[in-house]
JSON list of C-alpha atoms in Angstrom, two decimals:
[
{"chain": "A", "resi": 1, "resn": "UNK", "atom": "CA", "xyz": [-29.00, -9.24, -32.30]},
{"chain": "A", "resi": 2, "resn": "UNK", "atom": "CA", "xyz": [-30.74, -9.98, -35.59]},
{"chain": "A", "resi": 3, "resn": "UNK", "atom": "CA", "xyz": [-33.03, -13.01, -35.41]},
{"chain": "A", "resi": 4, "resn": "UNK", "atom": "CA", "xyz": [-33.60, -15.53, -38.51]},
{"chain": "A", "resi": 5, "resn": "UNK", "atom": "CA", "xyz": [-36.43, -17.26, -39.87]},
{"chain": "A", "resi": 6, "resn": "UNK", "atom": "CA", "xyz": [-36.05, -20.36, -41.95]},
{"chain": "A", "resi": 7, "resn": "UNK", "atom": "CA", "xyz": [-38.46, -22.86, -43.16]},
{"chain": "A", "resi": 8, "resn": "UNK", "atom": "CA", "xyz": [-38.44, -25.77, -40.87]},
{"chain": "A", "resi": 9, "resn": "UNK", "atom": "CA", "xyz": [-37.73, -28.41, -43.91]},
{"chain": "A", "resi": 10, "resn": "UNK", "atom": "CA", "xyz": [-37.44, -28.81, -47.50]},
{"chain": "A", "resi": 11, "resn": "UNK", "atom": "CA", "xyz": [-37.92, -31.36, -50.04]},
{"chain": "A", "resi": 12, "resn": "UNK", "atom": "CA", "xyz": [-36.59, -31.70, -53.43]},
{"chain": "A", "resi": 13, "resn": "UNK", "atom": "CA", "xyz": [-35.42, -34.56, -56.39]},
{"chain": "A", "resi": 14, "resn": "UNK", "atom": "CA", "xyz": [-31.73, -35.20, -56.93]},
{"chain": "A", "resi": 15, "resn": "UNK", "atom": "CA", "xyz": [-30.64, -32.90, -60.36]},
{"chain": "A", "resi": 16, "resn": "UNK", "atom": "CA", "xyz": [-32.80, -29.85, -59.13]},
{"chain": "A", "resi": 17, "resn": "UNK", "atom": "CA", "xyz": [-31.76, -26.86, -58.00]},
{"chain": "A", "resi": 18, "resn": "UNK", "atom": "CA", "xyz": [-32.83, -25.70, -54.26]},
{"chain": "A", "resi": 19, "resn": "UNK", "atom": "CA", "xyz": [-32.85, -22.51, -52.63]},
{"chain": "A", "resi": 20, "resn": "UNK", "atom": "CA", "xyz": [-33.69, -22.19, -49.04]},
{"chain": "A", "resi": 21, "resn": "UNK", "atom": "CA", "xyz": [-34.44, -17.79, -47.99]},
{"chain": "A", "resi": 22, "resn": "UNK", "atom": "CA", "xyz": [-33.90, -16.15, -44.50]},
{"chain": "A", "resi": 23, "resn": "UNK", "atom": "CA", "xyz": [-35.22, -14.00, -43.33]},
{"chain": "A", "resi": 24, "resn": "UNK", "atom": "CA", "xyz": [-33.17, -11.29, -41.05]},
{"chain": "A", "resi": 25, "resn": "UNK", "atom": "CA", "xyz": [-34.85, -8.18, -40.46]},
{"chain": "A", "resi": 26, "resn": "UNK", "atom": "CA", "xyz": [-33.44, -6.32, -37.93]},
{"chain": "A", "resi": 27, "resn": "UNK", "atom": "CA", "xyz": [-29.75, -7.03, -39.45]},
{"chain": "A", "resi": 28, "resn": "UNK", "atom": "CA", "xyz": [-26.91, -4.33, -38.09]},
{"chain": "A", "resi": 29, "resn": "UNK", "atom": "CA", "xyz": [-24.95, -2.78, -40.72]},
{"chain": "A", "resi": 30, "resn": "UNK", "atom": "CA", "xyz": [-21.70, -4.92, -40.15]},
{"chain": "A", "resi": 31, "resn": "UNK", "atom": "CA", "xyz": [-23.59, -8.06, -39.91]},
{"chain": "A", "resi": 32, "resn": "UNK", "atom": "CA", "xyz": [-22.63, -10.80, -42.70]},
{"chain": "A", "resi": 33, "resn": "UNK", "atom": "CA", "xyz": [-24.77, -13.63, -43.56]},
{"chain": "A", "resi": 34, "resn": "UNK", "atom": "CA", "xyz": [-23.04, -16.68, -43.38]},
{"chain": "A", "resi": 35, "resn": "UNK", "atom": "CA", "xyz": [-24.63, -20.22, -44.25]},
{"chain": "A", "resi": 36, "resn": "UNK", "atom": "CA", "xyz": [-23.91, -24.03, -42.86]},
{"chain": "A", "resi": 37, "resn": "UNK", "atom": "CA", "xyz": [-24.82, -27.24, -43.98]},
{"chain": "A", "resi": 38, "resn": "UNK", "atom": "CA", "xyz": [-24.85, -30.20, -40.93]},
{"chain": "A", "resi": 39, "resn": "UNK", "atom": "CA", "xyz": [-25.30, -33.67, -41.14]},
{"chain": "A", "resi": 40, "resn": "UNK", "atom": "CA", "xyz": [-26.51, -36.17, -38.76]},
{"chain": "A", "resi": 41, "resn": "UNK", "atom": "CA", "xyz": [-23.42, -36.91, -35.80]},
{"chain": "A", "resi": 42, "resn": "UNK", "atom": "CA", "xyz": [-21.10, -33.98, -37.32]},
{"chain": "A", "resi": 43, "resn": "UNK", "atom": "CA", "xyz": [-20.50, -30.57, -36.32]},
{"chain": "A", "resi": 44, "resn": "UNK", "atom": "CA", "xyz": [-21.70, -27.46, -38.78]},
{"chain": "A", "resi": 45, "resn": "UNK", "atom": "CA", "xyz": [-19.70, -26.92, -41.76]},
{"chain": "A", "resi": 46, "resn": "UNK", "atom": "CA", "xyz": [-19.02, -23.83, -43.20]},
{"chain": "A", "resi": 47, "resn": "UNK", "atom": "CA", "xyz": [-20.61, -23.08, -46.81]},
{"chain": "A", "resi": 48, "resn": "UNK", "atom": "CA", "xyz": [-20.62, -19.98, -48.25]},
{"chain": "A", "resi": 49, "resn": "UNK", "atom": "CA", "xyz": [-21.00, -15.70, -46.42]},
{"chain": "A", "resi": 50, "resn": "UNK", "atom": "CA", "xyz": [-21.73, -12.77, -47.41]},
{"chain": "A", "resi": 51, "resn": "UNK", "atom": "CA", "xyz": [-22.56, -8.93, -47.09]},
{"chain": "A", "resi": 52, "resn": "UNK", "atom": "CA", "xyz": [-24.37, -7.74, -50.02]},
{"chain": "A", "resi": 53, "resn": "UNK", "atom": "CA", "xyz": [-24.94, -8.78, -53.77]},
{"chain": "A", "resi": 54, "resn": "UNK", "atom": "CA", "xyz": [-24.29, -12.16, -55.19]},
{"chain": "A", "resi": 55, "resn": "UNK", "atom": "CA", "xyz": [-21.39, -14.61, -53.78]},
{"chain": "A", "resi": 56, "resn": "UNK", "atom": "CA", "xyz": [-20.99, -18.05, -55.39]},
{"chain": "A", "resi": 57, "resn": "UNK", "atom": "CA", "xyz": [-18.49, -20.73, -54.86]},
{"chain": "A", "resi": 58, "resn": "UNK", "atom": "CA", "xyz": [-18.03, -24.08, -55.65]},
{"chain": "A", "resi": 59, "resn": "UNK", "atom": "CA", "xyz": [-20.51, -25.44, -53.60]},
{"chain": "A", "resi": 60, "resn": "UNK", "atom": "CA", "xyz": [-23.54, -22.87, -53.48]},
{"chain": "A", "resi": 61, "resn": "UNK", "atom": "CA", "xyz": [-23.87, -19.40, -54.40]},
{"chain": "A", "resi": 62, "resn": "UNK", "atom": "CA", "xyz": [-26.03, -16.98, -51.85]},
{"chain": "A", "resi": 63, "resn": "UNK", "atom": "CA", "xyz": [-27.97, -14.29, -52.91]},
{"chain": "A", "resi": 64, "resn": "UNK", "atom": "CA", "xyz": [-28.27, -10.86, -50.96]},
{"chain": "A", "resi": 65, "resn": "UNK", "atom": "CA", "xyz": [-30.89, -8.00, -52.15]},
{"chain": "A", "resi": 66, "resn": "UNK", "atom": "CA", "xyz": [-30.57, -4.57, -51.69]},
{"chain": "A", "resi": 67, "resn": "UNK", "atom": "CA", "xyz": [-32.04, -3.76, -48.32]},
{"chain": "A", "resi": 68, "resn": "UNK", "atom": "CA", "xyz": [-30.29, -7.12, -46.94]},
{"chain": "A", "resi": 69, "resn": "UNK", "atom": "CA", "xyz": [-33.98, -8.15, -44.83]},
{"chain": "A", "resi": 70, "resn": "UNK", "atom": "CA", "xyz": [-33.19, -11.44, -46.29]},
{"chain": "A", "resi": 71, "resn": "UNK", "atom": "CA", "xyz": [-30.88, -13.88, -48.14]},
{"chain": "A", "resi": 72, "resn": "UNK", "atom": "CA", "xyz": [-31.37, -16.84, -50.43]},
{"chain": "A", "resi": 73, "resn": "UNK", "atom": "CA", "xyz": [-28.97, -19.70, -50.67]},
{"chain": "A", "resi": 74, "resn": "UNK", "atom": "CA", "xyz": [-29.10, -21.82, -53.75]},
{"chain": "A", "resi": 75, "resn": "UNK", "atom": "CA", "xyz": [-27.61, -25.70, -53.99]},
{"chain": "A", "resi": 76, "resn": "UNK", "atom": "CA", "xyz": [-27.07, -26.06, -57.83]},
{"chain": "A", "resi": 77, "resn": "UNK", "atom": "CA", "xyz": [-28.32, -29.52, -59.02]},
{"chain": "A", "resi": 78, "resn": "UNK", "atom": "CA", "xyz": [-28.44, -31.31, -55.65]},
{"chain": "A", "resi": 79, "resn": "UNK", "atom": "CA", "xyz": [-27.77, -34.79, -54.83]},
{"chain": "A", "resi": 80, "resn": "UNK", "atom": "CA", "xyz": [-28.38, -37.60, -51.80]},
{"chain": "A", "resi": 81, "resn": "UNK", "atom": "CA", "xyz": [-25.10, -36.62, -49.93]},
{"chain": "A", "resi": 82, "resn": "UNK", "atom": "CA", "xyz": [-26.78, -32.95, -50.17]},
{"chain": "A", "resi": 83, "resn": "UNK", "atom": "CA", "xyz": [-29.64, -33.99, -47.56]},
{"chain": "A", "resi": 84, "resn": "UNK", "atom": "CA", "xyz": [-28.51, -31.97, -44.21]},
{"chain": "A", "resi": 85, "resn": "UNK", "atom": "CA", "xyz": [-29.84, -29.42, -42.52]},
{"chain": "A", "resi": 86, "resn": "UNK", "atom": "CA", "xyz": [-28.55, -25.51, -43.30]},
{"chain": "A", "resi": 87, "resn": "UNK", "atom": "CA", "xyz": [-28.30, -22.99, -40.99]},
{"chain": "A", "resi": 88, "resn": "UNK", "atom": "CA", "xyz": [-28.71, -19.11, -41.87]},
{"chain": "A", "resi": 89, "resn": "UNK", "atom": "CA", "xyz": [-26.56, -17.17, -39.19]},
{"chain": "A", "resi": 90, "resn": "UNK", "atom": "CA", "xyz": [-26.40, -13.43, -38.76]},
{"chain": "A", "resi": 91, "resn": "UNK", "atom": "CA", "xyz": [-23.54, -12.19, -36.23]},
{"chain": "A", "resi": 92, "resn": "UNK", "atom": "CA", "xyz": [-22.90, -9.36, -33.94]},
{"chain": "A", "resi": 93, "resn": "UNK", "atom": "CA", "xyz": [-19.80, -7.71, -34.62]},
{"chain": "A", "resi": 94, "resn": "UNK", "atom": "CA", "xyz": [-17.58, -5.78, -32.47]},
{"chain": "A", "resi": 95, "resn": "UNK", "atom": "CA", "xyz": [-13.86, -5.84, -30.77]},
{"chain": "A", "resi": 96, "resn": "UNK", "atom": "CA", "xyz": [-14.78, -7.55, -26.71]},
{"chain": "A", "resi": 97, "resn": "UNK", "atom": "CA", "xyz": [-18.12, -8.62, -27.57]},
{"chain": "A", "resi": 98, "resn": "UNK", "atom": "CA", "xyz": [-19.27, -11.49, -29.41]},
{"chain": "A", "resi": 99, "resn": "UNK", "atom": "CA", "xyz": [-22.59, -12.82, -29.68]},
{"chain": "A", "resi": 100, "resn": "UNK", "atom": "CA", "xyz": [-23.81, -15.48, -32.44]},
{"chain": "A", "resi": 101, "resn": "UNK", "atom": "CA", "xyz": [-27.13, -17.04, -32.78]},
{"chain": "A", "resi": 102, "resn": "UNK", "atom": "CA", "xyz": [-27.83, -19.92, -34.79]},
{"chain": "A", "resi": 103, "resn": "UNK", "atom": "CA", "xyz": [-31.78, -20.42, -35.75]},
{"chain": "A", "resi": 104, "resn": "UNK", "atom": "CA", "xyz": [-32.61, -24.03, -36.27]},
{"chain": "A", "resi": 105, "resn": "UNK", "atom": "CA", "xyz": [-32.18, -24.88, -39.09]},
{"chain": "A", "resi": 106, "resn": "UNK", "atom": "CA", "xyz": [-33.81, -25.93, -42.55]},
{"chain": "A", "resi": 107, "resn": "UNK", "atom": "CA", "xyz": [-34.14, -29.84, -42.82]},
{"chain": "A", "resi": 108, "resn": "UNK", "atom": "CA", "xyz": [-32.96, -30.57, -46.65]},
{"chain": "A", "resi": 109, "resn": "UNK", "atom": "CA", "xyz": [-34.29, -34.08, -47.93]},
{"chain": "A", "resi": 110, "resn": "UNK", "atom": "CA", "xyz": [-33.20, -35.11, -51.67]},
{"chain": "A", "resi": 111, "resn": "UNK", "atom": "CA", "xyz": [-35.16, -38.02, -53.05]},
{"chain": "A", "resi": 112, "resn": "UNK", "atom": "CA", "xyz": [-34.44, -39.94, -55.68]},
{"chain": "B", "resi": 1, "resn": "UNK", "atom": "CA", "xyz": [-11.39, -29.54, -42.94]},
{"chain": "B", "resi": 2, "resn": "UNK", "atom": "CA", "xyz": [-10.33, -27.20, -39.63]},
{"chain": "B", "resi": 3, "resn": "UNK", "atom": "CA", "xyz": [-8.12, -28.61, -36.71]},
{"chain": "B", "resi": 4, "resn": "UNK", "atom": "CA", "xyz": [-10.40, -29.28, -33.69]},
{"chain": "B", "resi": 5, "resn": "UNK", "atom": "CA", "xyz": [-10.25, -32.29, -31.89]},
{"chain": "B", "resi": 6, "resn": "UNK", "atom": "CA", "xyz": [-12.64, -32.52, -28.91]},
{"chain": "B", "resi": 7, "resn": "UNK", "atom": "CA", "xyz": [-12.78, -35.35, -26.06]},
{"chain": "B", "resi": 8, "resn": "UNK", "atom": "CA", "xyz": [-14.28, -37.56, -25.30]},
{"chain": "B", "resi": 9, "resn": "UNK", "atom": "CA", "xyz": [-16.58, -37.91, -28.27]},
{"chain": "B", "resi": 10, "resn": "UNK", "atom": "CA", "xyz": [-19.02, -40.13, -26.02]},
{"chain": "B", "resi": 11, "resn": "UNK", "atom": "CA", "xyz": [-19.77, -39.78, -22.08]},
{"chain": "B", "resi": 12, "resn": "UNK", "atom": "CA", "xyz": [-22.56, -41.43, -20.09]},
{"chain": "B", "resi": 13, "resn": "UNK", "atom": "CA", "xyz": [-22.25, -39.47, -16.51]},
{"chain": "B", "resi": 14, "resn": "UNK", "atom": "CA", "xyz": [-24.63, -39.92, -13.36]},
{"chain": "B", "resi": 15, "resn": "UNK", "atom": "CA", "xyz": [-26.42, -36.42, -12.12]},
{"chain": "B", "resi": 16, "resn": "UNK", "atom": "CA", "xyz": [-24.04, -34.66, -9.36]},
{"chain": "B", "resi": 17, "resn": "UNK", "atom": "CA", "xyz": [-20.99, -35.78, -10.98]},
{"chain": "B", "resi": 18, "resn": "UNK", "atom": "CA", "xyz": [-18.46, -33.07, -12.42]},
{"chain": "B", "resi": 19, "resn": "UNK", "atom": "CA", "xyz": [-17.83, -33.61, -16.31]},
{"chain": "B", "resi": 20, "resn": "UNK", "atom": "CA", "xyz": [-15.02, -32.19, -18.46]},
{"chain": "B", "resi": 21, "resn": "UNK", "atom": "CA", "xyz": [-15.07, -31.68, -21.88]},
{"chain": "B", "resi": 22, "resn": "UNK", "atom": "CA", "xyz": [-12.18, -30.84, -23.69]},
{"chain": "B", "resi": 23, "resn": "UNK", "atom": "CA", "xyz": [-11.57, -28.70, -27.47]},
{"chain": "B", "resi": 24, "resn": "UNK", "atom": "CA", "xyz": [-8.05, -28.92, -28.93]},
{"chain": "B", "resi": 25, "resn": "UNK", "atom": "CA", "xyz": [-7.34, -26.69, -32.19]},
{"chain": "B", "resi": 26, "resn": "UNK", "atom": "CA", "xyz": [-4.24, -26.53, -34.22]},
{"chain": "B", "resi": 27, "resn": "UNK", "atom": "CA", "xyz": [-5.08, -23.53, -35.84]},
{"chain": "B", "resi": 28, "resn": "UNK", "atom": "CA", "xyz": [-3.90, -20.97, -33.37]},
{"chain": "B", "resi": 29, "resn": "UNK", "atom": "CA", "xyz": [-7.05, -19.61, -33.82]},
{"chain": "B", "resi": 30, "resn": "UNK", "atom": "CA", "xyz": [-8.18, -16.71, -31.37]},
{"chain": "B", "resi": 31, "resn": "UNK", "atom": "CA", "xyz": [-11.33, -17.22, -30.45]},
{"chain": "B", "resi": 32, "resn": "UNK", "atom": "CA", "xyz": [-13.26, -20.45, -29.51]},
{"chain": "B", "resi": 33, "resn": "UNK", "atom": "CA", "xyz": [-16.91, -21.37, -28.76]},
{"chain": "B", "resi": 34, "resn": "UNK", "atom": "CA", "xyz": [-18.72, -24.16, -26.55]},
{"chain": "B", "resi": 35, "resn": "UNK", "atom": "CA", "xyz": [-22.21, -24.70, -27.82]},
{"chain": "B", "resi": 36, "resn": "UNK", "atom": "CA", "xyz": [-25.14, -26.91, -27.52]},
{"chain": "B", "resi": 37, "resn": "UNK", "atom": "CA", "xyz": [-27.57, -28.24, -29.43]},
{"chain": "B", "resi": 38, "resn": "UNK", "atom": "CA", "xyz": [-30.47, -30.25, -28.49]},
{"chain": "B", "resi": 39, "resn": "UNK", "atom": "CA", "xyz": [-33.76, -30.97, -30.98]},
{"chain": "B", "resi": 40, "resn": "UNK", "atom": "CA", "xyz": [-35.89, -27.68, -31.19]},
{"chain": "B", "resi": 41, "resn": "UNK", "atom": "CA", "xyz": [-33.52, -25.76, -30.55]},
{"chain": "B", "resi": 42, "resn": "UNK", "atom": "CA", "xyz": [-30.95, -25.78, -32.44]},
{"chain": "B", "resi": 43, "resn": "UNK", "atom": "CA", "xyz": [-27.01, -24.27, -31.67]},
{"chain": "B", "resi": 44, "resn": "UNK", "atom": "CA", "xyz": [-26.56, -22.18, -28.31]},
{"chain": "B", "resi": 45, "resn": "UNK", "atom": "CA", "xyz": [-23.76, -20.63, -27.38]},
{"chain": "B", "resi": 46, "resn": "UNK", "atom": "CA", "xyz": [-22.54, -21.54, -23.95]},
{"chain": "B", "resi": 47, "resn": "UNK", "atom": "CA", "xyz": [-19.43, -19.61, -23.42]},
{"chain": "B", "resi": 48, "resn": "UNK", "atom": "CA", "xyz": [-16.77, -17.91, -25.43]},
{"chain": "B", "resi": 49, "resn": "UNK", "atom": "CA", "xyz": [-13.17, -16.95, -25.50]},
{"chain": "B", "resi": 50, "resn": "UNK", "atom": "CA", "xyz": [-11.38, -14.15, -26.86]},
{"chain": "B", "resi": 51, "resn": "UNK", "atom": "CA", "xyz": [-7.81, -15.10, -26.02]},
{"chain": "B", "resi": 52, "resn": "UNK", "atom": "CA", "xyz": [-5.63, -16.97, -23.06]},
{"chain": "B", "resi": 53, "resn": "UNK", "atom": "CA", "xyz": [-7.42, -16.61, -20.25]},
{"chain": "B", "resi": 54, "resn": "UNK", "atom": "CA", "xyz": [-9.99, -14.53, -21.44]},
{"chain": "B", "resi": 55, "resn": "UNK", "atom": "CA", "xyz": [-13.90, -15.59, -21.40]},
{"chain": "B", "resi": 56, "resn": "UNK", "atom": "CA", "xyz": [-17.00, -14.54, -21.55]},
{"chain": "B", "resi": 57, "resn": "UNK", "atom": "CA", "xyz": [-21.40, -15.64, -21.12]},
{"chain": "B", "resi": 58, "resn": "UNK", "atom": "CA", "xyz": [-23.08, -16.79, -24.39]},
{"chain": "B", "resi": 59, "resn": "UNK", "atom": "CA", "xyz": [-27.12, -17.59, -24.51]},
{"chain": "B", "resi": 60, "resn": "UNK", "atom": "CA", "xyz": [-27.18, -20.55, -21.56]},
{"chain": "B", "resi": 61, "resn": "UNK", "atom": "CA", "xyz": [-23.93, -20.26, -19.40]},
{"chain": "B", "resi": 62, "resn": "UNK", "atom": "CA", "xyz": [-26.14, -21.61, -16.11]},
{"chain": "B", "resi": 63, "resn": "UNK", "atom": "CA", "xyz": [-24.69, -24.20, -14.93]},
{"chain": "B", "resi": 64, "resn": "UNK", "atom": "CA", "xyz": [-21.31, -24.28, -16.61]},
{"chain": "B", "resi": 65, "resn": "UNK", "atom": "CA", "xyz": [-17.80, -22.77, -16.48]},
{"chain": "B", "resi": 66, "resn": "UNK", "atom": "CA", "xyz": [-14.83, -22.74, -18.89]},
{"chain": "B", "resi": 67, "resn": "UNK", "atom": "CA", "xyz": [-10.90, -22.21, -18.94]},
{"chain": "B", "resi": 68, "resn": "UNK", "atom": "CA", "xyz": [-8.62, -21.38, -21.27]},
{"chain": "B", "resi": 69, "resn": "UNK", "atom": "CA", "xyz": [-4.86, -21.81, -20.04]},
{"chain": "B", "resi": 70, "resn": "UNK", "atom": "CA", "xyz": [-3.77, -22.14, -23.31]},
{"chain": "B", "resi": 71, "resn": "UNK", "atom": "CA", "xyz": [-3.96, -20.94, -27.20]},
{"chain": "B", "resi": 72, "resn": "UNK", "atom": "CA", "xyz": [-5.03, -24.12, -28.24]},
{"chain": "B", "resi": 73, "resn": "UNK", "atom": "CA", "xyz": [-6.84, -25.67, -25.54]},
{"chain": "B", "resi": 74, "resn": "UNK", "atom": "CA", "xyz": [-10.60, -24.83, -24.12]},
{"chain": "B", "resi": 75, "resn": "UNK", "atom": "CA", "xyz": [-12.25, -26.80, -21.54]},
{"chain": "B", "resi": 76, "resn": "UNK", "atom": "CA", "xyz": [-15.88, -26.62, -20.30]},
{"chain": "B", "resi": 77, "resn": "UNK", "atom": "CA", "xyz": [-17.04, -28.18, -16.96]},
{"chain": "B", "resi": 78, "resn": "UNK", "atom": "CA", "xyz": [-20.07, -29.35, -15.52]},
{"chain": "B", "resi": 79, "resn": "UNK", "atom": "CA", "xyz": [-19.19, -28.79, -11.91]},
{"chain": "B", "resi": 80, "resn": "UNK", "atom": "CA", "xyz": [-22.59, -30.70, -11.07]},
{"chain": "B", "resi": 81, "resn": "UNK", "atom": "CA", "xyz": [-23.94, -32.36, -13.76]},
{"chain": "B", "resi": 82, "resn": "UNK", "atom": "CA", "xyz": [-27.99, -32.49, -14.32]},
{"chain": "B", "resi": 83, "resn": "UNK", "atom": "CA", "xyz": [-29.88, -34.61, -16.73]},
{"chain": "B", "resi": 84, "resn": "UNK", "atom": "CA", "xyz": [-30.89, -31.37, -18.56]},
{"chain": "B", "resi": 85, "resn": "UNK", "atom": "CA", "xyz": [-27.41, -31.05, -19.02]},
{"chain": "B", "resi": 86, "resn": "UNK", "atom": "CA", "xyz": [-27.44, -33.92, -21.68]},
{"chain": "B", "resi": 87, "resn": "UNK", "atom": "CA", "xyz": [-27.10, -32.81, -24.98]},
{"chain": "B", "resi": 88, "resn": "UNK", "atom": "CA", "xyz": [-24.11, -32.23, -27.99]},
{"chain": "B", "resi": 89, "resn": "UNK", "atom": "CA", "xyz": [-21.67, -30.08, -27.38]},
{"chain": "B", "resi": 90, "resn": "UNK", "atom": "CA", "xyz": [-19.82, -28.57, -30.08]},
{"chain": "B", "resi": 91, "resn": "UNK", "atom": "CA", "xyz": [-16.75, -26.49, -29.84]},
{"chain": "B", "resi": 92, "resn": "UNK", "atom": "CA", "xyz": [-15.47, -23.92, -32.65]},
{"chain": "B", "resi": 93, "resn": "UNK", "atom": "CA", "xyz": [-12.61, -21.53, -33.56]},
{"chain": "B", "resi": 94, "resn": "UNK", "atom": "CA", "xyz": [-12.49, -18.28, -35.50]},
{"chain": "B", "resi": 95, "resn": "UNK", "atom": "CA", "xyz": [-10.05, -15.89, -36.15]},
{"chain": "B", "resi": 96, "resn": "UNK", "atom": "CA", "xyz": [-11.42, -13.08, -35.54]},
{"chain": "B", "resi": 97, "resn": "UNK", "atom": "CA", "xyz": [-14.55, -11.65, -33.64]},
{"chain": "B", "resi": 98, "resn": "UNK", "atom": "CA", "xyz": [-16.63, -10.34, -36.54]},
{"chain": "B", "resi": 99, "resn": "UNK", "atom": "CA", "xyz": [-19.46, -12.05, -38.24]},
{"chain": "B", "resi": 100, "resn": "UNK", "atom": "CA", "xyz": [-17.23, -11.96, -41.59]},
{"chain": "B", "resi": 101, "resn": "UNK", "atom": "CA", "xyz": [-15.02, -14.57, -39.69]},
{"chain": "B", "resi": 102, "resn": "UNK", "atom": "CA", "xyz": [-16.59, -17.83, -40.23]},
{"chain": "B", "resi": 103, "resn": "UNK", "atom": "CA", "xyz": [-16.28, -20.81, -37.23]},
{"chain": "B", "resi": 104, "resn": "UNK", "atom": "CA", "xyz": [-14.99, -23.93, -37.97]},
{"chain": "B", "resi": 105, "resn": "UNK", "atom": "CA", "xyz": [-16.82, -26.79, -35.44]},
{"chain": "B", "resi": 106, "resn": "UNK", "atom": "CA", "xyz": [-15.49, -29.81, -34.22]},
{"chain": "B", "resi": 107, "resn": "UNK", "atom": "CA", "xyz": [-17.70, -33.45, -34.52]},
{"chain": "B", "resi": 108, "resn": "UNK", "atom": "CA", "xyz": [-19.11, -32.71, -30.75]},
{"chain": "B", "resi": 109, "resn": "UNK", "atom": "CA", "xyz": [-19.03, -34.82, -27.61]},
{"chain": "B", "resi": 110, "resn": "UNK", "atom": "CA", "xyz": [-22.17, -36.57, -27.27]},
{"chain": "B", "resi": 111, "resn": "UNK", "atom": "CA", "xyz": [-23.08, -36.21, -22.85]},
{"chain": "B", "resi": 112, "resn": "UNK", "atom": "CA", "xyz": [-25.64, -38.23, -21.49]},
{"chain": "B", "resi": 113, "resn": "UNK", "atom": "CA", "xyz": [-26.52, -37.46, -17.61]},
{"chain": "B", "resi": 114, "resn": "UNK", "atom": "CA", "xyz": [-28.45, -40.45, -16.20]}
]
């Protein structure tokens, strides 16, 4: 089960562009990294995941090297309603046995 | 945004009491999740299903139990409730048991065990 390590919080101005790394080292080979933003009194939502390389979408894009240790995500140009926290989550995979750990968390605040 | 409804969204409860908390989906999803989260530690996985009557441990099952009787119904109980016990719950579905299948979370039920 591969373990992440976030920073605990971040801080950044509205218009600038964030990117919050995790670290997985012990990933398995058909683990994907998937990412989740949560606000206060709402359940996680779903961002972006990948498995290698570069993924973007129309939200963030998430940024995988080579030996997959660790992943960056990146909020283009980032606003008040972007303040949240985001969770880095590396699953288990396999048919019968299912095991997910979420670490806790990096607390985005935008200022003004 | 996914189809999970869970209820109650608020419960205050006294310790010994039984509580049930209940996850709808409409998305004939597979799989669903029961999780906590409490400050510091952010999203564990209490139990787990992987079809109709079909369930399984996650990180901090003590203390719980689930049922599935249905596709689109999963229900966790607190047969005895404690005040660690109080905490958000969150439910989620998948469709499928790999980490390439992303869950989808409900807004949580909010339990407090006086």
């Amino acid at each position: 089960l591969a373990k992440t390590t976030q920073p605990i919080s971040m801080d950044s101005y509205e218009g600038q562009e964030v990117n919050i790394t995790c670290s997985h080292n012990n990933i398995a080979t058909n683990d994907y990294i998937t990412w989740y933003q949560q606000f206060p009194s709402q359940g996680p939502r779903f961002i972006i995941q990948g498995y290698k390389t570069k993924v973007t979408n129309e939200v963030a894009s998430l940024f995988i090297p080579a030996d997959r240790k660790s992943s960056t995500l990146s909020l283009p140009r980032v606003s008040l309603s972007d303040t949240a926290v985001y969770y880095c989550l590396v699953g288990a995979a396999g048919a019968g046995s299912y095991q997910l750990t979420f670490g806790k968390g990096t607390k985005l605040s935008v200022i003004p | 945004d996914a189809g999970i409804t869970q209820s109650p969204r608020h419960k205050v409860t006294e310790t010994g009491t039984p509580v049930t908390l209940r996850c709808h989906q409409t998305e004939n999803h597979r799989y669903m999740y029961w999780y906590r989260q409490d400050p510091g530690h952010g999203l564990r996985l209490i139990h787990y299903s992987y079809g109709v009557k079909d369930t399984d441990k996650g990180e901090v099952s003590d203390g719980y139990s689930v049922s599935r009787s249905k596709t689109e119904d999963f229900l966790l109980t607190l047969e005895s409730a404690t005040s660690s016990q109080t905490s958000v719950y969150f439910c989620a579905i998948s469709q499928g048991t790999g980490s390439d299948q992303p869950q989808h979370f409900g807004d949580g039920t909010r339990l407090s065990i006086l």
